mmCIF file of C-alpha atoms in Angstrom:
data_model
loop_
_atom_site.group_PDB
_atom_site.id
_atom_site.type_symbol
_atom_site.label_atom_id
_atom_site.label_comp_id
_atom_site.label_asym_id
_atom_site.label_seq_id
_atom_site.Cartn_x
_atom_site.Cartn_y
_atom_site.Cartn_z
ATOM 1 C CA UNK H 22 20.337 -14.120 -4.215
ATOM 2 C CA UNK H 23 16.937 -15.959 -6.286
ATOM 3 C CA UNK H 24 15.201 -12.675 -7.330
ATOM 4 C CA UNK H 25 12.288 -11.809 -5.265
ATOM 5 C CA UNK H 26 9.224 -11.541 -8.012
ATOM 6 C CA UNK H 27 6.643 -8.575 -7.061
ATOM 7 C CA UNK H 28 2.912 -7.800 -8.605
ATOM 8 C CA UNK H 29 2.393 -4.552 -6.637
ATOM 9 C CA UNK H 30 -1.011 -3.245 -6.107
ATOM 10 C CA UNK H 31 -1.333 0.455 -5.770
ATOM 11 C CA UNK H 32 -4.136 4.043 -5.532
ATOM 12 C CA UNK H 33 -1.249 5.826 -5.463
ATOM 13 C CA UNK H 34 -0.903 8.537 -3.244
ATOM 14 C CA UNK H 35 2.306 9.716 -1.798
ATOM 15 C CA UNK H 36 3.197 7.097 0.908
ATOM 16 C CA UNK H 37 2.301 4.434 -2.215
ATOM 17 C CA UNK H 38 4.498 6.306 -4.183
ATOM 18 C CA UNK H 39 7.533 5.673 -1.106
ATOM 19 C CA UNK H 40 6.892 1.956 -1.059
ATOM 20 C CA UNK H 41 7.318 1.669 -5.142
ATOM 21 C CA UNK H 42 10.960 3.126 -5.062
ATOM 22 C CA UNK H 43 11.457 1.102 -1.600
ATOM 23 C CA UNK H 44 10.576 -2.160 -3.905
ATOM 24 C CA UNK H 45 12.869 -0.649 -6.877
ATOM 25 C CA UNK H 46 15.704 0.672 -4.697
ATOM 26 C CA UNK H 47 16.681 -3.030 -3.750
ATOM 27 C CA UNK H 48 18.332 -5.044 -6.283
ATOM 28 C CA UNK H 49 16.853 -8.364 -5.622
ATOM 29 C CA UNK H 50 13.507 -7.256 -6.118
ATOM 30 C CA UNK H 51 11.946 -7.482 -9.318
ATOM 31 C CA UNK H 52 8.482 -5.763 -9.880
ATOM 32 C CA UNK H 53 6.826 -7.470 -12.434
ATOM 33 C CA UNK H 54 4.250 -4.587 -13.091
ATOM 34 C CA UNK H 55 2.129 -1.853 -11.101
ATOM 35 C CA UNK H 56 -1.692 -2.708 -11.086
ATOM 36 C CA UNK H 57 -3.818 1.029 -10.370
ATOM 37 C CA UNK H 58 -6.810 1.129 -8.378
ATOM 38 C CA UNK H 59 -9.660 3.807 -7.073
ATOM 39 C CA UNK H 60 -8.393 5.392 -3.585
ATOM 40 C CA UNK H 61 -6.411 7.558 -2.591
ATOM 41 C CA UNK H 62 -7.741 9.606 -6.053
ATOM 42 C CA UNK H 63 -9.543 8.468 -9.500
ATOM 43 C CA UNK H 64 -7.867 5.554 -11.196
ATOM 44 C CA UNK H 65 -6.805 7.666 -13.907
ATOM 45 C CA UNK H 66 -4.932 9.558 -11.607
ATOM 46 C CA UNK H 67 -3.785 6.659 -9.426
ATOM 47 C CA UNK H 68 -2.068 5.253 -12.978
ATOM 48 C CA UNK H 69 -0.480 8.699 -13.791
ATOM 49 C CA UNK H 70 0.905 8.724 -10.526
ATOM 50 C CA UNK H 71 2.819 5.307 -11.005
ATOM 51 C CA UNK H 72 3.803 6.543 -14.237
ATOM 52 C CA UNK H 73 5.286 9.479 -12.572
ATOM 53 C CA UNK H 74 7.391 7.707 -9.997
ATOM 54 C CA UNK H 75 8.956 5.182 -12.437
ATOM 55 C CA UNK H 76 9.807 8.091 -14.662
ATOM 56 C CA UNK H 77 11.559 9.786 -11.369
ATOM 57 C CA UNK H 78 13.196 6.330 -11.078
ATOM 58 C CA UNK H 79 14.299 5.847 -14.881
ATOM 59 C CA UNK H 80 12.220 2.689 -14.784
ATOM 60 C CA UNK H 81 10.258 3.359 -17.421
ATOM 61 C CA UNK H 82 10.517 -0.471 -18.530
ATOM 62 C CA UNK H 83 7.629 -1.980 -15.629
ATOM 63 C CA UNK H 84 4.209 -2.169 -16.853
ATOM 64 C CA UNK H 85 2.011 0.106 -15.754
ATOM 65 C CA UNK H 86 -2.132 -1.379 -15.636
ATOM 66 C CA UNK H 87 -5.420 0.318 -15.019
ATOM 67 C CA UNK H 88 -8.044 -1.541 -13.048
ATOM 68 C CA UNK H 89 -10.940 -1.198 -11.183
ATOM 69 C CA UNK H 90 -12.935 2.964 -10.919
ATOM 70 C CA UNK H 91 -15.047 1.882 -7.591
ATOM 71 C CA UNK H 92 -16.024 -0.675 -5.106
ATOM 72 C CA UNK H 93 -17.611 -3.744 -5.323
ATOM 73 C CA UNK H 94 -20.923 -1.926 -4.009
ATOM 74 C CA UNK H 95 -22.185 1.171 -4.313
ATOM 75 C CA UNK H 96 -20.122 4.916 -5.554
ATOM 76 C CA UNK H 97 -16.213 5.962 -4.780
ATOM 77 C CA UNK H 98 -16.223 8.915 -2.322
ATOM 78 C CA UNK H 99 -12.434 10.500 -2.155
ATOM 79 C CA UNK H 100 -11.044 11.821 0.730
ATOM 80 C CA UNK H 101 -9.284 15.248 -1.081
ATOM 81 C CA UNK H 102 -7.502 16.284 1.418
ATOM 82 C CA UNK H 103 -5.026 13.841 2.845
ATOM 83 C CA UNK H 104 -2.599 14.080 -0.150
ATOM 84 C CA UNK H 105 -4.337 16.286 -2.501
ATOM 85 C CA UNK H 106 -7.189 15.611 -4.992
ATOM 86 C CA UNK H 107 -4.184 14.175 -7.803
ATOM 87 C CA UNK H 108 -2.808 12.119 -4.656
ATOM 88 C CA UNK H 109 0.912 14.097 -4.745
ATOM 89 C CA UNK H 110 0.185 17.487 -3.079
ATOM 90 C CA UNK H 111 -1.644 18.888 -6.537
ATOM 91 C CA UNK H 112 1.857 20.089 -7.085
ATOM 92 C CA UNK H 113 2.898 18.533 -10.133
ATOM 93 C CA UNK H 114 2.747 19.966 -13.391
ATOM 94 C CA UNK H 115 -0.526 17.996 -15.000
ATOM 95 C CA UNK H 116 0.965 16.625 -17.732
ATOM 96 C CA UNK H 117 4.467 15.220 -17.076
ATOM 97 C CA UNK H 118 5.249 13.580 -17.890
ATOM 98 C CA UNK H 119 4.476 14.281 -21.592
ATOM 99 C CA UNK H 120 2.685 11.298 -23.505
ATOM 100 C CA UNK H 121 2.017 9.364 -19.106
ATOM 101 C CA UNK H 122 -1.209 8.049 -21.096
ATOM 102 C CA UNK H 123 0.197 5.602 -23.417
ATOM 103 C CA UNK H 124 2.785 4.056 -20.962
ATOM 104 C CA UNK H 125 -0.294 2.654 -19.129
ATOM 105 C CA UNK H 126 -1.011 -0.823 -20.857
ATOM 106 C CA UNK H 127 -4.306 -1.956 -22.875
ATOM 107 C CA UNK H 128 -3.909 -5.081 -20.902
ATOM 108 C CA UNK H 129 -6.947 -4.162 -17.115
ATOM 109 C CA UNK H 130 -5.168 -5.277 -14.358
ATOM 110 C CA UNK H 131 -7.236 -8.034 -12.886
ATOM 111 C CA UNK H 132 -6.623 -9.830 -16.063
ATOM 112 C CA UNK H 133 -2.274 -8.673 -15.484
ATOM 113 C CA UNK H 134 -2.328 -9.767 -12.350
ATOM 114 C CA UNK H 135 -4.076 -13.025 -13.374
ATOM 115 C CA UNK H 136 -1.427 -13.251 -16.154
ATOM 116 C CA UNK H 137 1.615 -12.235 -14.186
ATOM 117 C CA UNK H 138 1.457 -14.823 -11.587
ATOM 118 C CA UNK H 139 -0.138 -17.815 -13.866
ATOM 119 C CA UNK H 140 3.382 -17.111 -15.736
ATOM 120 C CA UNK H 141 4.937 -17.483 -12.895
ATOM 121 C CA UNK H 142 3.516 -19.643 -10.143
ATOM 122 C CA UNK H 143 4.092 -20.040 -6.559
ATOM 123 C CA UNK H 144 7.098 -17.093 -7.222
ATOM 124 C CA UNK H 145 5.111 -13.865 -6.806
ATOM 125 C CA UNK H 146 5.187 -11.471 -4.123
ATOM 126 C CA UNK H 147 1.782 -9.749 -4.646
ATOM 127 C CA UNK H 148 2.219 -6.340 -2.223
ATOM 128 C CA UNK H 149 -1.405 -4.841 -2.154
ATOM 129 C CA UNK H 150 -1.546 -0.794 -0.739
ATOM 130 C CA UNK H 151 -4.627 0.144 -1.562
ATOM 131 C CA UNK H 152 -8.601 -1.225 -2.101
ATOM 132 C CA UNK H 153 -8.926 -4.846 -2.398
ATOM 133 C CA UNK H 154 -10.918 -4.203 -5.475
ATOM 134 C CA UNK H 155 -9.073 -5.618 -8.003
ATOM 135 C CA UNK H 156 -8.180 -8.784 -5.892
ATOM 136 C CA UNK H 157 -11.333 -9.057 -4.773
ATOM 137 C CA UNK H 158 -12.114 -9.550 -8.748
ATOM 138 C CA UNK H 159 -9.007 -11.113 -9.323
ATOM 139 C CA UNK H 160 -10.563 -14.545 -7.572
ATOM 140 C CA UNK H 161 -13.543 -13.899 -9.262
ATOM 141 C CA UNK H 162 -11.715 -14.202 -12.675
ATOM 142 C CA UNK H 163 -9.731 -17.214 -12.111
ATOM 143 C CA UNK H 164 -10.522 -19.088 -8.463
ATOM 144 C CA UNK H 165 -7.434 -20.013 -8.470
ATOM 145 C CA UNK H 166 -5.816 -17.458 -8.461
ATOM 146 C CA UNK H 167 -4.709 -17.658 -4.985
ATOM 147 C CA UNK H 168 -2.900 -20.875 -4.558
ATOM 148 C CA UNK H 169 -0.369 -19.600 -7.518
ATOM 149 C CA UNK H 170 0.973 -16.643 -5.125
ATOM 150 C CA UNK H 171 3.964 -17.106 -2.519
ATOM 151 C CA UNK H 172 2.665 -14.355 -0.529
ATOM 152 C CA UNK H 173 0.437 -11.499 0.293
ATOM 153 C CA UNK H 174 1.307 -8.529 1.895
ATOM 154 C CA UNK H 175 -1.079 -6.242 2.523
ATOM 155 C CA UNK H 176 -1.737 -2.435 4.098
ATOM 156 C CA UNK H 177 -4.802 -1.626 5.223
ATOM 157 C CA UNK H 178 -6.804 -3.186 8.102
ATOM 158 C CA UNK H 179 -6.935 -2.366 11.489
ATOM 159 C CA UNK H 180 -6.167 -5.029 14.772
ATOM 160 C CA UNK H 181 -7.836 -2.804 17.577
ATOM 161 C CA UNK H 182 -10.688 -1.269 16.266
ATOM 162 C CA UNK H 183 -9.234 2.448 15.800
ATOM 163 C CA UNK H 184 -10.014 4.162 12.897
ATOM 164 C CA UNK H 185 -8.704 6.767 10.301
ATOM 165 C CA UNK H 186 -11.831 7.605 8.117
ATOM 166 C CA UNK H 187 -15.041 5.815 10.906
ATOM 167 C CA UNK H 188 -15.403 4.971 14.107
ATOM 168 C CA UNK H 189 -13.507 2.028 13.814
ATOM 169 C CA UNK H 190 -11.875 2.031 10.093
ATOM 170 C CA UNK H 191 -9.240 2.008 8.656
ATOM 171 C CA UNK H 192 -9.012 4.112 4.913
ATOM 172 C CA UNK H 193 -7.972 1.053 2.522
ATOM 173 C CA UNK H 194 -10.580 -1.162 4.094
ATOM 174 C CA UNK H 195 -13.369 1.267 4.087
ATOM 175 C CA UNK H 196 -12.684 2.101 0.482
ATOM 176 C CA UNK H 197 -14.225 -1.204 -0.545
ATOM 177 C CA UNK H 198 -15.537 -3.598 2.509
ATOM 178 C CA UNK H 199 -17.013 -6.565 0.834
ATOM 179 C CA UNK H 200 -13.403 -6.826 -1.607
ATOM 180 C CA UNK H 201 -11.483 -6.963 2.103
ATOM 181 C CA UNK H 202 -14.149 -9.248 3.231
ATOM 182 C CA UNK H 203 -13.657 -11.279 0.325
ATOM 183 C CA UNK H 204 -10.106 -11.822 0.066
ATOM 184 C CA UNK H 205 -8.948 -12.310 3.604
ATOM 185 C CA UNK H 206 -12.004 -14.948 3.296
ATOM 186 C CA UNK H 207 -10.446 -16.430 0.277
ATOM 187 C CA UNK H 208 -6.854 -15.436 -0.202
ATOM 188 C CA UNK H 209 -5.290 -18.357 1.839
ATOM 189 C CA UNK H 210 -1.864 -17.746 0.941
ATOM 190 C CA UNK H 211 0.367 -17.158 2.884
ATOM 191 C CA UNK H 212 -0.521 -13.846 4.233
ATOM 192 C CA UNK H 213 0.838 -10.772 5.935
ATOM 193 C CA UNK H 214 -1.028 -7.255 7.265
ATOM 194 C CA UNK H 215 0.420 -4.063 7.904
ATOM 195 C CA UNK H 216 -2.687 -2.383 9.947
ATOM 196 C CA UNK H 217 -3.180 1.184 10.623
ATOM 197 C CA UNK H 218 -2.248 0.542 14.007
ATOM 198 C CA UNK H 219 0.817 -1.734 13.459
ATOM 199 C CA UNK H 220 2.276 1.467 11.517
ATOM 200 C CA UNK H 221 1.772 4.524 14.322
ATOM 201 C CA UNK H 222 2.679 2.557 16.745
ATOM 202 C CA UNK H 223 5.759 2.293 14.193
ATOM 203 C CA UNK H 224 6.835 5.841 13.535
ATOM 204 C CA UNK H 225 9.492 7.143 12.740
ATOM 205 C CA UNK H 226 10.729 11.056 14.142
ATOM 206 C CA UNK H 227 10.038 14.293 11.987
ATOM 207 C CA UNK H 228 14.341 14.466 11.888
ATOM 208 C CA UNK H 229 14.631 11.037 10.198
ATOM 209 C CA UNK H 230 12.445 12.379 7.479
ATOM 210 C CA UNK H 231 13.583 16.074 7.069
ATOM 211 C CA UNK H 232 17.522 13.526 6.633
ATOM 212 C CA UNK H 233 15.608 11.752 3.642
ATOM 213 C CA UNK H 234 13.727 14.528 1.652
ATOM 214 C CA UNK H 235 17.675 16.569 2.355
ATOM 215 C CA UNK H 236 19.290 13.591 0.120
ATOM 216 C CA UNK H 237 20.549 14.783 -3.004
ATOM 217 C CA UNK H 238 19.103 12.383 -5.530
ATOM 218 C CA UNK H 239 15.859 12.294 -7.816
ATOM 219 C CA UNK H 240 13.879 10.231 -5.497
ATOM 220 C CA UNK H 241 14.394 12.406 -2.893
ATOM 221 C CA UNK H 242 14.176 15.329 -4.399
ATOM 222 C CA UNK H 243 10.205 14.154 -5.868
ATOM 223 C CA UNK H 244 9.186 13.351 -2.531
ATOM 224 C CA UNK H 245 10.415 16.625 -0.831
ATOM 225 C CA UNK H 246 8.366 18.132 -3.793
ATOM 226 C CA UNK H 247 5.487 16.380 -3.167
ATOM 227 C CA UNK H 248 5.277 16.576 0.395
ATOM 228 C CA UNK H 249 5.909 20.496 0.486
ATOM 229 C CA UNK H 250 2.277 21.982 0.674
ATOM 230 C CA UNK H 251 0.137 18.228 1.691
ATOM 231 C CA UNK H 252 -0.777 18.785 5.541
ATOM 232 C CA UNK H 253 -0.085 15.169 5.981
ATOM 233 C CA UNK H 254 3.514 15.401 6.248
ATOM 234 C CA UNK H 255 3.281 19.125 8.391
ATOM 235 C CA UNK H 256 4.498 19.430 11.802
ATOM 236 C CA UNK H 257 1.517 22.014 12.818
ATOM 237 C CA UNK H 258 -1.444 19.495 11.599
ATOM 238 C CA UNK H 259 -3.087 19.941 14.402
ATOM 239 C CA UNK H 260 -5.013 17.673 16.392
ATOM 240 C CA UNK H 261 -5.704 14.610 14.266
ATOM 241 C CA UNK H 262 -7.126 11.516 14.771
ATOM 242 C CA UNK H 263 -3.418 9.396 14.763
ATOM 243 C CA UNK H 264 -1.633 12.583 17.022
ATOM 244 C CA UNK H 265 -4.311 11.256 19.470
ATOM 245 C CA UNK H 266 -3.622 8.222 20.155
ATOM 246 C CA UNK H 267 -0.138 7.433 18.979
ATOM 247 C CA UNK H 268 1.209 10.504 19.053
ATOM 248 C CA UNK H 269 3.468 13.107 16.356
ATOM 249 C CA UNK H 270 5.809 11.421 13.795
ATOM 250 C CA UNK H 271 6.926 10.148 10.179
ATOM 251 C CA UNK H 272 4.363 7.378 9.476
ATOM 252 C CA UNK H 273 5.102 6.303 5.629
ATOM 253 C CA UNK H 274 1.896 3.622 5.696
ATOM 254 C CA UNK H 275 2.697 1.818 2.734
ATOM 255 C CA UNK H 276 6.247 1.166 2.689
ATOM 256 C CA UNK H 277 5.759 -0.945 6.034
ATOM 257 C CA UNK H 278 4.122 -3.414 3.813
ATOM 258 C CA UNK H 279 6.821 -3.407 0.892
ATOM 259 C CA UNK H 280 9.611 -3.837 3.498
ATOM 260 C CA UNK H 281 8.188 -6.818 5.176
ATOM 261 C CA UNK H 282 7.562 -8.179 1.402
ATOM 262 C CA UNK H 283 11.373 -7.814 1.039
ATOM 263 C CA UNK H 284 13.115 -7.804 4.291
ATOM 264 C CA UNK H 285 10.513 -10.174 6.732
ATOM 265 C CA UNK H 286 13.002 -9.377 9.428
ATOM 266 C CA UNK H 287 11.833 -5.688 9.222
ATOM 267 C CA UNK H 288 8.957 -7.099 11.131
ATOM 268 C CA UNK H 289 10.143 -8.351 14.792
ATOM 269 C CA UNK H 290 6.335 -9.695 15.658
ATOM 270 C CA UNK H 291 3.723 -10.857 14.831
ATOM 271 C CA UNK H 292 0.027 -11.874 15.698
ATOM 272 C CA UNK H 293 -0.986 -15.098 14.112
ATOM 273 C CA UNK H 294 -4.568 -15.530 13.975
ATOM 274 C CA UNK H 295 -7.960 -15.707 11.866
ATOM 275 C CA UNK H 296 -9.583 -12.418 10.763
ATOM 276 C CA UNK H 297 -12.915 -11.098 9.466
ATOM 277 C CA UNK H 298 -13.938 -7.982 7.967
ATOM 278 C CA UNK H 299 -17.048 -6.650 8.867
ATOM 279 C CA UNK H 300 -19.459 -5.868 6.353
ATOM 280 C CA UNK H 301 -22.620 -4.442 8.879
ATOM 281 C CA UNK H 302 -23.475 -1.651 10.395
ATOM 282 C CA UNK H 303 -21.983 1.933 10.469
ATOM 283 C CA UNK H 304 -19.122 2.206 12.960
ATOM 284 C CA UNK H 305 -18.214 -1.366 12.083
ATOM 285 C CA UNK H 306 -18.517 -1.230 8.351
ATOM 286 C CA UNK H 307 -15.080 -2.343 7.072
ATOM 287 C CA UNK H 308 -13.463 -3.157 10.154
ATOM 288 C CA UNK H 309 -10.920 -5.878 10.476
ATOM 289 C CA UNK H 310 -11.592 -8.314 13.764
ATOM 290 C CA UNK H 311 -8.803 -10.654 15.040
ATOM 291 C CA UNK H 312 -10.928 -13.654 15.718
ATOM 292 C CA UNK H 313 -7.893 -14.272 18.807
ATOM 293 C CA UNK H 314 -10.647 -17.349 20.768
ATOM 294 C CA UNK H 315 -11.064 -18.955 17.446
ATOM 295 C CA UNK H 316 -15.160 -18.078 17.519
ATOM 296 C CA UNK H 317 -15.193 -18.226 13.878
ATOM 297 C CA UNK H 318 -13.541 -21.759 13.320
ATOM 298 C CA UNK H 319 -11.445 -20.856 10.179
ATOM 299 C CA UNK H 320 -9.231 -23.173 9.212
ATOM 300 C CA UNK H 321 -6.963 -20.062 7.469
ATOM 301 C CA UNK H 322 -4.728 -17.337 9.503
ATOM 302 C CA UNK H 323 -2.877 -15.253 8.997
ATOM 303 C CA UNK H 324 -0.142 -13.288 10.435
ATOM 304 C CA UNK H 325 -0.916 -9.158 11.263
ATOM 305 C CA UNK H 326 2.203 -6.972 12.193
ATOM 306 C CA UNK H 327 2.581 -5.986 15.394
ATOM 307 C CA UNK H 328 6.308 -4.616 16.092
ATOM 308 C CA UNK H 329 9.045 -3.739 13.417
ATOM 309 C CA UNK H 330 13.024 -3.011 13.736
ATOM 310 C CA UNK H 331 13.092 0.622 12.845
ATOM 311 C CA UNK H 332 16.708 0.675 12.474
ATOM 312 C CA UNK H 333 16.560 -2.066 9.512
ATOM 313 C CA UNK H 334 13.196 -0.296 7.992
ATOM 314 C CA UNK H 335 14.841 3.690 7.985
ATOM 315 C CA UNK H 336 17.870 1.667 6.504
ATOM 316 C CA UNK H 337 15.511 0.504 3.535
ATOM 317 C CA UNK H 338 13.088 3.754 3.454
ATOM 318 C CA UNK H 339 17.231 5.549 3.051
ATOM 319 C CA UNK H 340 18.244 3.329 -0.067
ATOM 320 C CA UNK H 341 14.808 4.217 -1.133
ATOM 321 C CA UNK H 342 15.160 7.793 -1.676
ATOM 322 C CA UNK H 343 18.779 7.876 -3.636
ATOM 323 C CA UNK H 344 17.210 6.748 -7.144
ATOM 324 C CA UNK H 345 18.412 6.883 -9.829
#
């Protein structure tokens, strides 16, 4: 089987860590590099977190690149109450692993992204797990960049106008609506989107989560640690947006996009249509609109994931925490 080449762009919080480990667990997948951006926490924390994940998995050979520290327009205002101020639950030693800064490459993430894809034209799948700022800058640096990609998988946006950080907006897109707009207008490569509603509608049980983190492997112990004091992984949430709309359950948001990239059969139904990100207004800013009736007259259409094979997805997740 030919190797699948992946480039992962991340704002590494707990769900990103799970998604990265999923990619690392698959023998047919080669992760060329991990590019970092702001989002769940600051870009420096993100770099640190990615190095932590790679260290736990024994994959220190994978290069890590620091990218954008804020959105194209406006200031970066992090939400510190979801995955903690460091993005990984505020339970890890701030110095662990010692010398992590030296593992971050000098080359900027956007330059590395363009270089790695240009070195492997038509072969690289780009998986975007955070705000799309690095991707927006990449196409400004090299307008042919999207044409060199094999495909693009995004976790972000919404398909029904249901928001998790605003009335109508999903976190990753709301953090940088202009970048999301640029990417979904100008990246004309095959594009697959795992929206917030999709992930929540395809949730797993908390019993599954308990079995997942109870495995006797370093990756599972790491995941159990970083979720141990994080309210987002507590059965005592209280009433929150996701529970009201979709019911309770374990939702490893970013892992859906990585799973779909690795094994397309995980996604059992998608909607193919043009999309556009709203950049105006207050309630709608950052919302992704689906053009079901071709009002926009766009030639490029994306695949918006709708349903998921939870058995296959669960098996991939279980394998992801058997590292090393």
